[in-house]
């Protein structure tokens, strides 16, 4: 739960820094989605399916495809970083 508290704190600090008065709910939702994407893929998909403009099964399917591609890319970046660390003197 600590990482979730930290993410909520980042969202709160960012919106307080960026807005003087009212903060559009869409802005808050967008920032929460970015934080969730980094923390928990399932939580991100659940939040996005409710918050986002996902009206059809096709919309949800497209989101799942994008998330799967990002997870694959994230795994590759980790392997790439490990490889660089092993060959760098």
Coordinates of C-alpha atoms in Angstrom, one line a residue:
X1 CA 0.0 0.0 0.0
X2 CA 3.0 2.3 0.5
X3 CA 3.6 2.6 -3.3
X4 CA -0.1 3.4 -3.8
X5 CA 0.1 6.1 -1.1
X6 CA 3.2 7.5 -2.8
X7 CA 1.5 7.5 -6.2
X8 CA -1.6 9.3 -4.7
X9 CA 0.8 11.9 -3.2
X10 CA 2.5 12.5 -6.5
X11 CA -0.9 13.0 -8.2
X12 CA -2.0 15.4 -5.5
X13 CA 1.2 17.4 -5.5
X14 CA 1.2 17.6 -9.3
X15 CA -2.3 18.9 -9.6
X16 CA -1.8 21.4 -6.7
X17 CA 1.3 22.7 -8.5
X18 CA -0.4 22.9 -11.9
X19 CA -3.8 24.3 -11.0
X20 CA -4.8 27.3 -8.8
X21 CA -8.5 26.6 -8.3
X22 CA -10.5 23.8 -9.8
X23 CA -8.9 20.7 -11.2
X24 CA -10.8 19.0 -14.1
X25 CA -11.7 15.5 -13.1
X26 CA -10.4 14.3 -16.5
X27 CA -7.0 15.7 -15.5
X28 CA -7.0 13.8 -12.2
X29 CA -8.1 10.6 -13.9
X30 CA -5.4 10.9 -16.5
X31 CA -2.7 11.3 -13.9
X32 CA -4.1 8.5 -11.8
X33 CA -4.1 6.2 -14.9
X34 CA -0.4 7.0 -15.6
X35 CA 0.5 6.2 -12.0
X36 CA -1.5 3.0 -12.0
X37 CA 0.1 1.9 -15.3
X38 CA 3.5 2.0 -13.6
X39 CA 2.3 0.2 -10.4
X40 CA -0.3 -2.4 -11.3
X41 CA -1.4 -3.5 -14.8
X42 CA -4.6 -5.0 -13.6
X43 CA -5.6 -2.0 -11.6
X44 CA -4.7 0.2 -14.5
X45 CA -7.0 -1.8 -16.9
X46 CA -9.8 -1.8 -14.4
X47 CA -9.6 1.9 -13.8
X48 CA -9.2 2.7 -17.5
X49 CA -12.3 0.5 -18.4
X50 CA -14.4 2.6 -16.0
X51 CA -12.8 6.1 -16.3
X52 CA -11.7 5.9 -20.0
X53 CA -13.9 6.2 -23.0
X54 CA -14.2 2.4 -23.4
X55 CA -17.7 1.9 -24.6
X56 CA -17.4 -1.4 -26.5
X57 CA -15.6 -4.7 -26.2
X58 CA -13.4 -3.6 -29.1
X59 CA -12.3 -0.6 -27.1
X60 CA -11.4 -2.8 -24.2
X61 CA -9.6 -5.3 -26.5
X62 CA -7.5 -2.5 -28.0
X63 CA -6.5 -1.3 -24.5
X64 CA -5.5 -4.9 -23.5
X65 CA -3.5 -5.2 -26.7
X66 CA -1.6 -1.9 -25.9
X67 CA -1.0 -3.0 -22.3
X68 CA 0.3 -6.4 -23.5
X69 CA 2.7 -4.7 -26.0
X70 CA 3.9 -2.3 -23.3
X71 CA 4.6 -5.2 -20.9
X72 CA 6.6 -7.0 -23.6
X73 CA 8.6 -3.8 -24.3
X74 CA 9.2 -3.3 -20.6
X75 CA 10.6 -6.9 -20.3
X76 CA 12.8 -6.2 -23.3
X77 CA 14.1 -2.9 -21.8
X78 CA 15.0 -4.8 -18.6
X79 CA 16.9 -7.4 -20.6
X80 CA 18.6 -4.7 -22.6
X81 CA 19.6 -2.8 -19.5
X82 CA 21.0 -6.0 -18.0
X83 CA 23.0 -6.8 -21.1
X84 CA 24.5 -3.3 -21.2
X85 CA 25.5 -3.6 -17.5
X86 CA 27.2 -6.9 -18.2
X87 CA 29.3 -5.6 -21.1
X88 CA 30.1 -2.1 -19.7
X89 CA 33.5 -2.1 -17.9

